[in-house]
Coordinates of C-alpha atoms and ligand atoms in Angstrom, one line a residue:
M893 CA 46.6 -14.0 -10.2
A894 CA 48.9 -15.9 -12.5
N895 CA 50.7 -14.6 -15.7
I896 CA 49.8 -17.0 -18.5
V897 CA 50.9 -17.2 -22.1
L898 CA 48.4 -18.5 -24.6
I899 CA 49.9 -19.8 -27.9
G900 CA 48.4 -21.1 -31.1
A901 CA 49.8 -24.6 -31.7
Q902 CA 49.0 -25.1 -35.4
W903 CA 48.8 -22.7 -38.3
G904 CA 46.6 -20.1 -36.6
D905 CA 42.8 -19.8 -36.1
E906 CA 42.8 -22.4 -33.4
G907 CA 40.2 -20.4 -31.4
K908 CA 42.6 -18.3 -29.4
G909 CA 40.2 -15.4 -29.3
K910 CA 37.5 -17.5 -27.7
I911 CA 39.8 -19.0 -25.1
I912 CA 41.3 -15.6 -24.2
D913 CA 37.8 -14.2 -23.7
V914 CA 37.0 -17.1 -21.3
L915 CA 40.3 -16.9 -19.4
S916 CA 40.4 -13.1 -19.2
E917 CA 37.7 -13.2 -16.5
N918 CA 40.5 -14.2 -14.1
V919 CA 43.2 -11.6 -14.9
G920 CA 43.6 -7.9 -14.9
W921 CA 45.5 -7.5 -18.2
I922 CA 45.4 -8.9 -21.7
V923 CA 48.4 -8.3 -23.9
R924 CA 49.1 -8.8 -27.6
F925 CA 52.8 -9.2 -28.1
Q926 CA 53.4 -9.9 -31.8
G927 CA 51.8 -9.8 -35.2
G928 CA 49.5 -7.1 -36.4
N929 CA 46.1 -6.9 -38.1
N930 CA 46.9 -10.0 -40.0
A931 CA 45.2 -11.7 -37.0
G932 CA 41.5 -12.3 -36.8
H933 CA 40.3 -13.4 -33.4
T934 CA 36.6 -14.2 -33.1
V935 CA 34.8 -13.8 -29.8
E936 CA 31.1 -14.4 -29.3
V937 CA 29.5 -12.7 -26.4
G938 CA 25.7 -12.5 -25.7
G939 CA 24.8 -13.5 -29.2
E940 CA 27.0 -10.9 -30.7
K941 CA 30.1 -11.8 -32.8
Y942 CA 33.2 -9.6 -32.7
V943 CA 36.3 -10.2 -35.0
L944 CA 39.3 -8.5 -33.4
H945 CA 42.4 -7.8 -35.5
L946 CA 44.8 -5.6 -33.4
M947 CA 42.6 -5.2 -30.3
P948 CA 43.3 -7.8 -27.5
S949 CA 40.3 -10.1 -27.1
G950 CA 40.0 -9.0 -23.4
I951 CA 38.4 -5.7 -24.6
L952 CA 35.0 -7.4 -24.4
R953 CA 35.3 -7.9 -20.6
P954 CA 34.4 -4.6 -19.0
G955 CA 37.1 -3.2 -16.7
K956 CA 40.0 -5.3 -18.1
K957 CA 43.1 -3.5 -19.3
C958 CA 44.4 -4.3 -22.7
V959 CA 47.9 -3.7 -24.1
I960 CA 49.3 -3.7 -27.6
G961 CA 52.8 -4.5 -26.8
N962 CA 56.1 -3.4 -28.3
G963 CA 56.4 -6.5 -30.4
V964 CA 53.2 -5.8 -32.4
V965 CA 53.3 -3.9 -35.7
V966 CA 50.6 -1.3 -35.6
D967 CA 48.7 0.0 -38.6
V968 CA 47.3 3.2 -37.0
M969 CA 44.6 3.6 -39.6
A970 CA 43.4 0.1 -39.0
L971 CA 43.5 0.5 -35.2
A972 CA 41.7 3.8 -35.3
D973 CA 38.9 2.2 -37.3
E974 CA 38.8 -0.8 -35.0
I975 CA 38.4 1.4 -32.0
E976 CA 35.7 3.4 -33.7
Q977 CA 33.8 0.2 -34.6
L978 CA 34.0 -1.2 -31.1
E979 CA 32.8 2.1 -29.6
A980 CA 29.9 2.2 -32.0
R981 CA 28.9 -1.2 -30.6
G982 CA 29.0 0.1 -27.0
V983 CA 32.4 -1.3 -26.1
E984 CA 34.4 1.1 -23.9
V985 CA 38.0 1.4 -25.2
R986 CA 39.2 4.8 -23.8
G987 CA 41.2 4.3 -20.5
R988 CA 41.4 0.6 -21.1
L989 CA 43.7 0.3 -24.1
F990 CA 47.4 1.1 -24.0
V991 CA 49.6 1.0 -27.1
S992 CA 53.3 0.6 -26.6
D993 CA 55.4 3.6 -27.5
R994 CA 58.1 1.1 -28.7
A995 CA 55.8 -0.7 -31.2
H996 CA 56.7 -0.3 -34.9
L997 CA 54.3 1.1 -37.4
V998 CA 52.8 -0.4 -40.5
L999 CA 52.6 2.3 -43.1
P1000 CA 50.5 2.3 -46.3
Y1001 CA 53.6 1.5 -48.4
H1002 CA 54.1 -1.7 -46.4
R1003 CA 50.8 -3.0 -47.7
R1004 CA 51.7 -2.0 -51.2
I1005 CA 55.0 -3.8 -51.0
D1006 CA 53.3 -6.9 -49.5
E1007 CA 50.8 -7.0 -52.4
A1008 CA 53.4 -6.4 -55.1
R1009 CA 55.8 -9.0 -53.8
E1010 CA 53.0 -11.6 -53.7
R1011 CA 51.9 -10.7 -57.2
N1012 CA 55.4 -11.0 -58.5
R1013 CA 56.0 -14.4 -57.0
S1014 CA 55.5 -17.6 -59.0
Q1015 CA 52.7 -19.9 -57.8
A1016 CA 55.2 -22.2 -56.1
E1017 CA 56.8 -19.2 -54.2
R1018 CA 53.7 -17.5 -53.2
I1019 CA 53.1 -17.3 -49.4
G1020 CA 49.4 -16.3 -49.5
T1021 CA 49.9 -13.5 -47.1
T1022 CA 47.0 -11.5 -45.7
K1023 CA 48.4 -8.4 -47.6
R1024 CA 48.3 -6.3 -44.5
G1025 CA 52.0 -5.2 -44.9
I1026 CA 53.2 -7.3 -41.9
G1027 CA 56.3 -8.8 -43.6
P1028 CA 57.6 -5.5 -44.9
A1029 CA 56.9 -3.7 -41.6
Y1030 CA 59.0 -6.3 -39.7
A1031 CA 61.7 -6.2 -42.4
D1032 CA 61.9 -2.4 -41.8
K1033 CA 62.1 -3.0 -38.0
A1034 CA 65.0 -5.4 -38.5
S1035 CA 66.7 -3.1 -41.0
R1036 CA 66.4 -0.2 -38.6
T1037 CA 64.4 1.8 -41.1
G1038 CA 61.1 1.5 -39.3
L1039 CA 59.0 4.2 -37.7
R1040 CA 57.8 3.7 -34.1
V1041 CA 54.7 4.7 -32.1
C1042 CA 56.8 7.1 -29.9
E1043 CA 57.8 9.1 -33.0
M1044 CA 54.1 9.9 -33.7
L1045 CA 54.4 12.4 -30.8
R1046 CA 57.2 14.4 -32.4
D1047 CA 56.4 17.7 -34.2
D1048 CA 58.1 16.6 -37.4
F1049 CA 56.3 13.2 -37.7
E1050 CA 54.3 14.2 -40.8
D1051 CA 57.4 15.5 -42.5
R1052 CA 59.2 12.2 -41.7
V1053 CA 56.4 10.1 -43.1
R1054 CA 56.3 12.2 -46.2
T1055 CA 60.1 11.8 -46.7
R1056 CA 59.9 8.0 -46.1
V1057 CA 57.0 7.7 -48.6
E1058 CA 59.1 9.5 -51.2
E1059 CA 62.0 7.1 -50.6
V1060 CA 59.9 4.0 -50.7
N1061 CA 58.1 5.1 -53.9
R1062 CA 61.3 4.2 -55.7
V1063 CA 61.0 0.6 -54.3
L1064 CA 57.3 0.5 -55.2
R1065 CA 58.1 1.5 -58.8
A1066 CA 60.8 -1.1 -59.0
L1067 CA 58.3 -3.7 -57.9
G1068 CA 55.9 -2.6 -60.6
A1069 CA 53.5 -1.1 -58.1
D1070 CA 51.8 2.3 -58.1
S1071 CA 53.6 4.9 -56.1
L1072 CA 51.9 6.8 -53.3
D1073 CA 51.0 10.5 -53.1
A1074 CA 53.5 11.4 -50.4
G1075 CA 51.7 14.5 -49.1
R1076 CA 48.3 13.0 -49.0
T1077 CA 49.5 9.7 -47.5
A1078 CA 51.4 11.5 -44.7
A1079 CA 48.4 13.8 -43.9
E1080 CA 46.0 10.9 -43.7
Y1081 CA 48.3 8.8 -41.7
C1082 CA 49.0 11.6 -39.3
A1083 CA 45.3 12.3 -38.8
A1084 CA 44.8 8.7 -37.7
A1085 CA 48.0 8.9 -35.5
R1086 CA 46.5 11.9 -33.7
R1087 CA 43.4 9.9 -32.8
L1088 CA 45.6 7.3 -31.2
E1089 CA 47.7 9.7 -29.0
P1090 CA 45.6 9.2 -25.9
Y1091 CA 46.4 5.5 -26.0
I1092 CA 50.2 5.7 -26.2
A1093 CA 52.0 4.5 -23.0
D1094 CA 55.2 3.0 -21.7
T1095 CA 53.6 -0.4 -21.5
V1096 CA 56.8 -2.1 -20.5
V1097 CA 56.9 -0.3 -17.2
M1098 CA 53.1 -0.5 -16.9
L1099 CA 53.0 -4.3 -17.3
N1100 CA 55.9 -4.9 -14.9
E1101 CA 54.3 -2.8 -12.2
A1102 CA 51.0 -4.7 -12.8
A1103 CA 52.9 -8.0 -12.5
R1104 CA 54.6 -6.9 -9.3
R1105 CA 51.1 -6.0 -7.9
G1106 CA 50.0 -9.5 -8.8
E1107 CA 47.2 -8.4 -11.1
G1108 CA 47.5 -11.3 -13.5
I1109 CA 48.5 -10.9 -17.2
L1110 CA 47.2 -13.0 -20.0
F1111 CA 49.5 -12.9 -23.1
E1112 CA 47.4 -13.4 -26.3
G1113 CA 49.4 -15.1 -29.0
A1114 CA 48.4 -14.4 -32.6
Q1115 CA 49.0 -16.7 -35.6
G1116 CA 50.5 -20.1 -34.4
T1117 CA 53.6 -22.1 -33.9
M1118 CA 53.8 -23.4 -37.5
L1119 CA 53.6 -19.8 -38.7
D1120 CA 56.4 -18.6 -36.4
L1121 CA 59.3 -17.0 -38.2
D1122 CA 61.9 -19.4 -36.6
H1123 CA 59.9 -22.5 -35.7
G1124 CA 57.3 -22.6 -38.5
T1125 CA 57.3 -23.9 -42.0
Y1126 CA 59.7 -21.3 -43.4
P1127 CA 59.3 -19.5 -45.8
Y1128 CA 55.5 -20.1 -45.6
V1129 CA 55.3 -18.3 -42.2
T1130 CA 54.5 -14.9 -40.8
S1131 CA 57.3 -12.5 -39.9
S1132 CA 57.1 -12.5 -36.1
S1133 CA 57.7 -14.8 -33.1
A1134 CA 54.4 -16.4 -32.5
T1135 CA 55.9 -18.9 -30.0
V1136 CA 56.3 -18.4 -26.2
G1137 CA 59.6 -16.4 -26.3
G1138 CA 57.8 -13.8 -28.3
A1139 CA 55.7 -13.0 -25.3
C1140 CA 58.7 -11.8 -23.3
V1141 CA 60.4 -10.0 -26.2
G1142 CA 57.2 -8.4 -27.4
S1143 CA 56.1 -7.1 -24.0
G1144 CA 59.2 -6.5 -21.9
V1145 CA 58.1 -9.0 -19.2
A1146 CA 60.8 -11.4 -18.2
P1147 CA 60.6 -15.2 -18.5
G1148 CA 60.7 -15.7 -14.8
M1149 CA 57.4 -13.9 -14.5
I1150 CA 55.5 -16.4 -16.7
E1151 CA 53.8 -19.0 -14.6
S1152 CA 52.1 -21.1 -17.3
V1153 CA 51.8 -21.7 -21.0
I1154 CA 48.6 -22.9 -22.6
G1155 CA 48.5 -24.2 -26.2
V1156 CA 45.4 -23.7 -28.2
I1157 CA 44.8 -26.6 -30.6
K1158 CA 41.9 -27.6 -32.8
A1159 CA 40.7 -31.2 -32.8
Y1160 CA 41.7 -31.2 -36.5
T1161 CA 44.0 -29.0 -38.5
T1162 CA 43.5 -26.0 -40.7
R1163 CA 45.8 -23.7 -42.7
V1164 CA 45.0 -20.6 -44.7
G1165 CA 47.6 -19.5 -47.2
E1166 CA 50.2 -21.5 -49.0
G1167 CA 52.8 -24.0 -47.8
P1168 CA 53.0 -27.7 -46.9
F1169 CA 50.2 -29.3 -44.9
P1170 CA 50.8 -33.1 -44.5
T1171 CA 47.3 -34.1 -43.2
E1172 CA 45.4 -31.9 -45.7
L1173 CA 42.1 -33.5 -47.0
A1174 CA 41.4 -32.6 -50.6
D1175 CA 38.2 -34.6 -50.5
G1176 CA 34.6 -34.5 -49.3
I1177 CA 35.7 -35.0 -45.7
G1178 CA 37.8 -31.9 -45.8
E1179 CA 34.8 -30.0 -47.3
R1180 CA 32.6 -31.3 -44.5
I1181 CA 35.0 -30.1 -41.8
R1182 CA 35.2 -26.7 -43.5
E1183 CA 31.4 -26.5 -43.5
D1184 CA 30.8 -27.8 -40.0
G1185 CA 33.6 -25.7 -38.6
N1186 CA 32.8 -22.6 -40.7
E1187 CA 36.4 -22.6 -41.7
F1188 CA 36.7 -19.3 -43.6
G1189 CA 39.3 -16.7 -42.8
A1190 CA 38.3 -14.1 -40.2
T1191 CA 40.6 -11.5 -41.8
T1192 CA 40.5 -12.3 -45.5
G1193 CA 37.4 -14.5 -45.9
R1194 CA 39.5 -17.2 -47.7
P1195 CA 38.4 -20.8 -47.4
R1196 CA 40.7 -22.5 -44.9
R1197 CA 42.4 -25.8 -46.0
C1198 CA 41.3 -28.6 -43.6
G1199 CA 42.8 -31.9 -42.5
W1200 CA 43.1 -34.4 -39.7
F1201 CA 44.8 -33.8 -36.4
D1202 CA 48.5 -33.8 -36.7
A1203 CA 50.3 -35.0 -33.5
V1204 CA 53.7 -34.3 -35.1
V1205 CA 52.8 -30.6 -35.3
A1206 CA 51.3 -30.7 -31.8
R1207 CA 54.4 -32.4 -30.3
Q1208 CA 56.7 -29.8 -31.9
A1209 CA 54.5 -27.0 -30.5
A1210 CA 54.4 -28.6 -27.0
M1211 CA 58.2 -28.8 -27.1
V1212 CA 59.2 -25.3 -28.4
N1213 CA 56.6 -23.5 -26.2
G1214 CA 56.8 -25.6 -23.0
I1215 CA 53.0 -26.1 -23.1
R1216 CA 51.6 -27.2 -19.8
A1217 CA 48.0 -27.8 -20.9
W1218 CA 46.0 -27.8 -24.1
A1219 CA 42.9 -25.8 -24.7
L1220 CA 41.4 -28.2 -27.2
T1221 CA 38.8 -26.5 -29.4
K1222 CA 36.2 -27.3 -32.0
L1223 CA 35.8 -31.0 -30.9
D1224 CA 32.1 -30.5 -31.7
V1225 CA 33.0 -30.0 -35.4
L1226 CA 33.9 -33.7 -35.6
D1227 CA 30.5 -34.8 -34.1
Q1228 CA 29.2 -36.2 -37.4
Q1229 CA 32.3 -38.1 -38.6
D1230 CA 32.2 -41.9 -38.7
V1231 CA 35.9 -42.4 -38.5
L1232 CA 38.6 -40.1 -37.3
K1233 CA 42.2 -40.2 -38.3
I1234 CA 45.1 -39.0 -36.3
C1235 CA 48.6 -38.5 -37.8
V1236 CA 51.0 -40.0 -35.3
A1237 CA 54.2 -39.6 -37.3
Y1238 CA 55.5 -38.8 -40.8
E1239 CA 57.1 -41.1 -43.2
Y1240 CA 59.9 -39.5 -45.3
R1241 CA 61.7 -41.6 -47.9
G1242 CA 61.3 -44.7 -45.7
R1243 CA 62.2 -43.0 -42.4
R1244 CA 59.8 -42.3 -39.6
L1245 CA 59.8 -38.7 -38.3
E1246 CA 58.4 -37.7 -34.9
Y1247 CA 59.1 -34.0 -35.3
V1248 CA 58.6 -31.4 -38.0
P1249 CA 61.6 -31.2 -40.4
A1250 CA 63.2 -27.8 -41.1
D1251 CA 62.9 -27.8 -44.8
A1252 CA 59.5 -27.0 -46.3
Q1253 CA 60.4 -29.2 -49.3
V1254 CA 61.0 -32.1 -47.1
L1255 CA 57.7 -31.5 -45.2
A1256 CA 55.9 -31.4 -48.5
E1257 CA 57.2 -34.9 -49.3
C1258 CA 56.3 -36.3 -45.8
R1259 CA 53.4 -38.8 -45.8
P1260 CA 51.3 -38.9 -42.6
V1261 CA 51.2 -42.2 -40.7
Y1262 CA 47.6 -42.5 -39.6
E1263 CA 45.8 -44.2 -36.8
S1264 CA 42.0 -44.5 -37.0
M1265 CA 39.5 -44.1 -34.2
P1266 CA 35.7 -44.4 -34.2
G1267 CA 33.7 -41.2 -34.3
W1268 CA 30.9 -40.6 -31.7
R1269 CA 28.1 -39.3 -34.0
T1270 CA 26.5 -37.4 -31.1
A1271 CA 26.0 -33.7 -30.7
T1272 CA 28.5 -32.5 -28.0
G1273 CA 27.8 -28.7 -28.3
G1274 CA 25.5 -28.6 -25.3
M1275 CA 27.6 -30.8 -22.9
E1276 CA 28.8 -29.1 -19.8
K1277 CA 30.9 -31.8 -18.1
Y1278 CA 33.7 -33.9 -19.3
D1279 CA 31.9 -37.0 -18.1
D1280 CA 28.9 -36.2 -20.3
L1281 CA 31.0 -36.8 -23.4
P1282 CA 30.5 -40.0 -25.4
D1283 CA 33.1 -42.7 -24.7
A1284 CA 34.6 -42.4 -28.2
A1285 CA 35.1 -38.6 -27.7
R1286 CA 36.9 -39.2 -24.4
A1287 CA 39.0 -41.9 -26.1
Y1288 CA 40.0 -39.4 -28.8
I1289 CA 41.0 -36.8 -26.3
K1290 CA 43.0 -39.3 -24.3
R1291 CA 44.9 -40.4 -27.4
L1292 CA 45.8 -36.8 -28.3
E1293 CA 47.1 -36.4 -24.7
E1294 CA 49.2 -39.6 -25.0
L1295 CA 50.6 -38.6 -28.4
T1296 CA 51.6 -35.1 -27.3
G1297 CA 52.5 -35.7 -23.7
V1298 CA 50.3 -32.8 -22.6
P1299 CA 47.0 -32.9 -20.8
V1300 CA 43.9 -31.2 -22.0
G1301 CA 43.0 -28.4 -19.5
I1302 CA 40.3 -26.6 -21.4
L1303 CA 37.8 -28.2 -23.7
S1304 CA 35.8 -26.0 -26.1
L1305 CA 32.6 -27.4 -27.6
G1306 CA 31.3 -24.4 -29.4
P1307 CA 32.0 -20.7 -30.0
R1308 CA 30.1 -19.4 -27.0
R1309 CA 31.6 -18.7 -23.5
R1310 CA 29.5 -21.3 -21.8
Q1311 CA 30.4 -24.0 -24.3
T1312 CA 33.7 -24.5 -22.4
V1313 CA 34.7 -27.2 -19.9
I1314 CA 37.6 -26.3 -17.6
L1315 CA 39.5 -29.3 -16.3
P1316 CA 42.0 -29.4 -13.4
A1317 CA 45.0 -29.6 -15.8
A1318 CA 44.3 -26.0 -16.9
G1319 CA 45.5 -24.8 -13.5
V1320 CA 43.3 -21.7 -13.6
G1321 CA 40.6 -22.1 -11.1
Ligands
GDP1295 P1 41.8 -17.4 -33.6 O1 42.4 -16.7 -34.7 O2 42.7 -18.5 -33.1 O3 41.2 -16.5 -32.5 O4 40.5 -18.2 -34.3 P2 39.4 -17.6 -35.3 O5 38.6 -16.7 -34.5 O6 40.1 -17.1 -36.5 O7 38.7 -18.9 -35.7 C1 38.1 -19.8 -34.8 C2 36.6 -19.8 -35.1 O8 36.0 -20.9 -34.5 C3 35.8 -18.6 -34.7 O9 34.7 -18.4 -35.6 C4 35.2 -19.1 -33.3 O10 34.0 -18.4 -33.0 C5 35.0 -20.5 -33.5 N1 35.2 -21.4 -32.4 C6 36.0 -21.3 -31.3 N2 35.9 -22.3 -30.5 C7 35.0 -23.1 -31.1 C8 34.5 -24.4 -30.7 O11 34.9 -25.1 -29.7 N3 33.6 -25.0 -31.5 C9 33.1 -24.3 -32.6 N4 32.2 -24.9 -33.4 N5 33.5 -23.1 -33.0 C10 34.5 -22.5 -32.2
IMO1296 P1 45.2 -15.6 -36.3 O1 45.9 -14.8 -35.2 C1 45.9 -17.9 -39.9 C2 49.1 -16.6 -42.5 C3 48.8 -16.1 -43.9 C4 50.0 -16.6 -44.7 C5 51.1 -16.3 -43.7 C6 51.8 -15.0 -43.8 O2 43.8 -15.2 -36.6 O3 45.4 -17.1 -36.0 P2 51.2 -12.5 -43.2 O4 50.1 -11.7 -43.7 O5 51.3 -12.7 -41.7 O6 52.5 -12.1 -43.8 O7 50.9 -14.0 -43.9 O8 50.5 -16.4 -42.4 N1 48.4 -15.9 -41.4 C7 47.5 -16.5 -40.7 N2 46.8 -17.7 -40.8 N3 45.6 -17.1 -38.9 C8 46.2 -16.0 -38.7 O9 46.1 -15.2 -37.6 C9 47.2 -15.6 -39.6 N4 48.0 -14.5 -39.8 C10 48.8 -14.8 -40.8 O10 47.6 -16.7 -44.4 O11 49.9 -18.0 -44.9
MG1297 MG1 42.0 -16.1 -36.7

């Protein structure tokens, strides 16, 4: 079985969880390699809806092995709760979940710093983070002041957490935030850490051995290319590498082992949080898409900003990730639109741009160059074959393929497993 990386091509929430769930049937392992519980991946199975934050979306396929890789930042209290909630719903986690001993920890003070920094920013500077402590945890990792999963196994872990909390309390006070009770915080955190001990493993060796045995690994990206720390709309990004390179760094599996890269992309665009968004619709059409697509954050419940498909963003994502095929999702959400617009390029001070500019201020000034296409005004949610789609829907898909230079390999027409059409370009079966 092949090793495949699945990457979000826009600003997150493209439907990665659903596509991972569909593809995980064909692999042995599903791996999260970056981000943390800022992610919210929704999977619908048998009429039940699951929102996964740290847990790889493959957990809902019995027998599949799931890995939280070294590149993820792990809030052990959030993970312990997530495991408990899944087990309460009858999902077996023990023996199937492995947490990298090299992963960094998100501690309670990271959340407080995240909240305080957001509060202290002006409206223009605010990032609109999920307040899960992700940025501060990755900052500690880069500063070499982070704590890692392997350290949870040391006898003096609780003392070390307590000392760290005492140190960071000075930072919290300087930010105008409440300090933490060091003793209580350390005790609570360590209680959760003990619950996770059975899951800790050297996942780097484990994954490489599985790859050598040909068991097939699916790498589950979180966030999306435009939220990537290097390739996204900095500073309005998350703090990890959500692009393809992150899969290798964040799992310890070498690039030569990766056989394919699939980009998940919505038939329109959404963004949650602040930052430039050229095709955003601040009108009734945007509201209609939000309603029809149920575009509310899976982690924070915030309404998502909605807009037309942006081929500039898609082209950039295809380039930096080497995307072989798209998994095009939520086409059904556009079923009732009369006219669809596609942004084919940007106009910036009289110049035409085909790729995303580096500076968020420049991007904020970019005006989308639109092409219009007729809508299909037909319900597509129950269609099982590509040829069943109305002509106008097929024309829309074809135009997206032309504009991005990447074929559609998977078409998603609803949240459920069976609302999925697999095309030859997917290369998966
Ligand atoms: P992720 O973060 O990329 O996994 O995406 P989210 O789970 O945050 O958001 C995607 C939402 O769209 C979820 O509620 C999915 O159940 C839903 N969804 C996924 N694919 C489709 C689709 O093709 N059509 C519709 N209508 N909903 C979909
Ligand atoms: P999934 O995996 C959409 C956004 C936040 C904010 C920025 C930084 O479900 O697609 P952070 O808390 O990471 O420091 O916030 O990134 N963001 C997401 N937006 N989907 C996500 O995850 C996101 N994870 C973070 O809204 O703009
Ligand atoms: Mg999401």
